[in-house]
Amino acid sequence: MTAGLVGATAATGALATPASAKPAGAQATQTSWAFCSKCFVMHFWGYKPNYGVCPTGGGHTAQGYNFNLPHSLPETSTAQANWRFCQKCFSMFFWGYPTDGVCPAGGPHSAQGFNFTLPHDVPANLYSQNDWRFCQKCFSMFFWGYPTDGVCKAGGAHSAQGFNFVLPHL
């Protein structure tokens, strides 16, 4: 992870400009997504000074890249839809199962805003980072590139399952 936040852009959060307002051919994206250095999840930090709820206590702590995530796109063989912002804890979680995982703010996650379609199993480059994974216990997106796997609200460390996501950043 790179220390510091890069190019923090003021986004209007999970309810940013709709894709239809973008110029023809432009991909709909949202910035202000970051790695939490305490629990390792992808979280939204654009509602300053509120940083959501981290399972380690307090709010999430943003570190590293300013991720610029695609939304409102069809699913493909290398991009999975149904990733959502949790309005309670501010993490990115998978919303494609009958249950919604375990939220650090209590109960299941609560979807709000865009339907993100995230690339997976493609080569990383200078403007993307691999090793982002789905946690099968809490359903959050977490970084799987360190010797430890962060802190999961469902108990212990996160547990990786499924695709290796390659997320774009600024």
Short mmCIF file of C-alpha atoms in Angstrom, two decimals:
data_model
loop_
_atom_site.label_atom_id
_atom_site.label_comp_id
_atom_site.label_asym_id
_atom_site.label_seq_id
_atom_site.Cartn_x
_atom_site.Cartn_y
_atom_site.Cartn_z
CA MET A 1 0.00 0.00 0.00
CA THR A 2 1.15 3.51 -0.72
CA ALA A 3 1.03 5.82 2.27
CA GLY A 4 -1.19 8.87 2.07
CA LEU A 5 -4.25 9.63 0.07
CA VAL A 6 -3.81 10.50 -3.57
CA GLY A 7 -5.94 13.12 -5.31
CA ALA A 8 -8.83 13.23 -2.87
CA THR A 9 -11.74 14.36 -4.99
CA ALA A 10 -14.92 15.64 -3.40
CA ALA A 11 -17.58 13.15 -4.42
CA THR A 12 -21.16 13.40 -3.35
CA GLY A 13 -20.94 9.94 -1.87
CA ALA A 14 -22.93 6.90 -2.83
CA LEU A 15 -25.47 9.15 -4.51
CA ALA A 16 -23.08 10.84 -6.97
CA THR A 17 -23.96 12.00 -10.50
CA PRO A 18 -25.91 9.33 -12.42
CA ALA A 19 -24.21 7.57 -15.32
CA SER A 20 -26.60 9.23 -17.78
CA ALA A 21 -25.00 12.60 -16.96
CA LYS A 22 -21.57 11.40 -18.16
CA PRO A 23 -20.33 12.21 -21.67
CA ALA A 24 -20.99 9.53 -24.30
CA GLY A 25 -18.45 6.71 -24.02
CA ALA A 26 -17.31 7.65 -20.49
CA GLN A 27 -17.47 5.00 -17.78
CA ALA A 28 -19.44 5.84 -14.64
CA THR A 29 -17.11 5.76 -11.63
CA GLN A 30 -16.93 6.99 -8.05
CA THR A 31 -13.80 8.08 -6.18
CA SER A 32 -13.17 8.32 -2.43
CA TRP A 33 -12.92 4.58 -1.77
CA ALA A 34 -9.95 3.46 0.34
CA PHE A 35 -8.26 0.65 2.24
CA CYS A 36 -8.88 0.72 6.01
CA SER A 37 -5.53 0.18 7.76
CA LYS A 38 -7.30 -1.19 10.85
CA CYS A 39 -9.67 -3.87 9.43
CA PHE A 40 -8.43 -4.09 5.78
CA VAL A 41 -11.85 -3.49 4.13
CA MET A 42 -12.61 -1.22 1.19
CA HIS A 43 -14.59 1.69 2.63
CA PHE A 44 -16.01 5.02 1.47
CA TRP A 45 -14.30 8.06 3.03
CA GLY A 46 -16.12 10.81 1.16
CA TYR A 47 -18.51 11.74 3.99
CA LYS A 48 -15.88 13.48 6.11
CA PRO A 49 -15.70 13.69 9.06
CA ASN A 50 -17.85 10.53 9.35
CA TYR A 51 -15.75 7.46 8.44
CA GLY A 52 -18.33 4.73 9.10
CA VAL A 53 -17.96 1.94 11.66
CA CYS A 54 -14.84 -0.25 11.81
CA PRO A 55 -14.97 -3.68 13.53
CA THR A 56 -11.83 -2.67 15.48
CA GLY A 57 -13.68 0.28 17.03
CA GLY A 58 -14.34 3.85 15.94
CA GLY A 59 -14.33 4.82 12.29
CA HIS A 60 -12.32 3.39 9.39
CA THR A 61 -8.82 4.81 8.77
CA ALA A 62 -8.09 5.51 5.10
CA GLN A 63 -4.63 4.60 3.83
CA GLY A 64 -3.09 4.30 0.40
CA TYR A 65 -4.75 4.77 -2.96
CA ASN A 66 -7.87 6.75 -3.81
CA PHE A 67 -9.86 4.04 -5.59
CA ASN A 68 -12.08 5.02 -8.51
CA LEU A 69 -14.68 2.27 -8.78
CA PRO A 70 -16.95 1.55 -11.79
CA HIS A 71 -20.71 1.34 -11.32
CA SER A 72 -23.94 1.00 -13.28
CA LEU A 73 -22.34 -1.35 -15.81
CA PRO A 74 -23.44 -4.80 -16.99
CA GLU A 75 -21.71 -7.81 -15.49
CA THR A 76 -19.16 -9.61 -17.71
CA SER A 77 -16.91 -12.67 -17.43
CA THR A 78 -14.26 -10.42 -15.80
CA ALA A 79 -16.45 -7.94 -13.87
CA GLN A 80 -18.92 -8.82 -11.10
CA ALA A 81 -21.96 -6.68 -10.27
CA ASN A 82 -23.90 -6.45 -6.98
CA TRP A 83 -21.18 -4.74 -4.94
CA ARG A 84 -22.76 -2.06 -2.78
CA PHE A 85 -22.03 0.69 -0.25
CA CYS A 86 -23.28 -0.16 3.27
CA GLN A 87 -24.96 2.95 4.64
CA LYS A 88 -24.31 1.78 8.22
CA CYS A 89 -20.57 0.92 8.23
CA PHE A 90 -19.49 2.51 4.88
CA SER A 91 -17.81 -0.68 3.61
CA MET A 92 -18.11 -2.21 0.15
CA PHE A 93 -20.06 -5.47 0.45
CA PHE A 94 -21.52 -8.11 -1.86
CA TRP A 95 -25.30 -7.87 -2.22
CA GLY A 96 -25.90 -10.99 -4.31
CA TYR A 97 -26.99 -13.53 -1.67
CA PRO A 98 -30.27 -13.95 0.25
CA THR A 99 -28.52 -12.55 3.35
CA ASP A 100 -26.38 -9.40 3.51
CA GLY A 101 -23.43 -10.47 5.66
CA VAL A 102 -22.42 -9.11 9.05
CA CYS A 103 -22.11 -5.35 9.57
CA PRO A 104 -19.85 -3.85 12.27
CA ALA A 105 -22.65 -1.35 12.99
CA GLY A 106 -24.94 -4.26 13.96
CA GLY A 107 -27.11 -6.71 12.03
CA PRO A 108 -26.68 -7.21 8.28
CA HIS A 109 -25.19 -4.67 5.86
CA SER A 110 -27.67 -2.18 4.34
CA ALA A 111 -27.27 -1.38 0.62
CA GLN A 112 -27.44 2.22 -0.57
CA GLY A 113 -26.53 4.05 -3.77
CA PHE A 114 -24.79 2.63 -6.81
CA ASN A 115 -24.52 -0.97 -7.97
CA PHE A 116 -20.76 -1.35 -8.48
CA THR A 117 -19.41 -3.73 -11.14
CA LEU A 118 -15.87 -4.64 -10.12
CA PRO A 119 -13.17 -6.12 -12.38
CA HIS A 120 -11.59 -9.44 -11.40
CA ASP A 121 -8.99 -11.92 -12.61
CA VAL A 122 -7.37 -9.46 -15.01
CA PRO A 123 -3.76 -8.19 -14.93
CA ALA A 124 -3.04 -5.27 -12.58
CA ASN A 125 -1.25 -2.20 -13.94
CA LEU A 126 0.01 1.18 -12.67
CA TYR A 127 -3.60 2.34 -12.15
CA SER A 128 -5.06 -0.77 -10.49
CA GLN A 129 -4.34 -3.06 -7.56
CA ASN A 130 -5.03 -6.80 -7.29
CA ASP A 131 -5.49 -8.97 -4.17
CA TRP A 132 -8.91 -7.59 -3.21
CA ARG A 133 -11.21 -10.41 -2.11
CA PHE A 134 -14.73 -11.22 -0.91
CA CYS A 135 -14.89 -12.25 2.77
CA GLN A 136 -17.21 -15.27 3.02
CA LYS A 137 -17.95 -14.44 6.69
CA CYS A 138 -18.92 -10.73 6.64
CA PHE A 139 -19.39 -10.26 2.83
CA SER A 140 -17.07 -7.20 2.74
CA MET A 141 -14.38 -6.53 0.12
CA PHE A 142 -10.99 -6.76 1.87
CA PHE A 143 -7.31 -6.56 0.91
CA TRP A 144 -5.63 -9.97 0.85
CA GLY A 145 -2.07 -8.83 0.10
CA TYR A 146 -0.56 -8.89 3.59
CA PRO A 147 0.55 -11.81 5.80
CA THR A 148 -2.56 -11.24 7.96
CA ASP A 149 -6.13 -10.80 6.70
CA GLY A 150 -7.45 -7.93 8.81
CA VAL A 151 -10.28 -8.00 11.34
CA CYS A 152 -13.71 -9.44 10.45
CA LYS A 153 -16.87 -8.45 12.32
CA ALA A 154 -18.02 -12.08 12.06
CA GLY A 155 -15.01 -13.11 14.18
CA GLY A 156 -11.28 -13.52 13.69
CA ALA A 157 -9.68 -12.56 10.38
CA HIS A 158 -11.40 -12.16 7.01
CA SER A 159 -11.73 -15.35 4.95
CA ALA A 160 -11.08 -15.02 1.20
CA GLN A 161 -13.33 -16.71 -1.31
CA GLY A 162 -13.98 -16.37 -5.03
CA PHE A 163 -12.47 -13.93 -7.49
CA ASN A 164 -9.23 -11.92 -7.22
CA PHE A 165 -10.51 -8.36 -7.76
CA VAL A 166 -8.29 -5.82 -9.51
CA LEU A 167 -9.51 -2.37 -8.49
CA PRO A 168 -8.75 0.87 -10.34
CA HIS A 169 -7.28 3.86 -8.52
CA LEU A 170 -6.24 7.41 -9.33
#
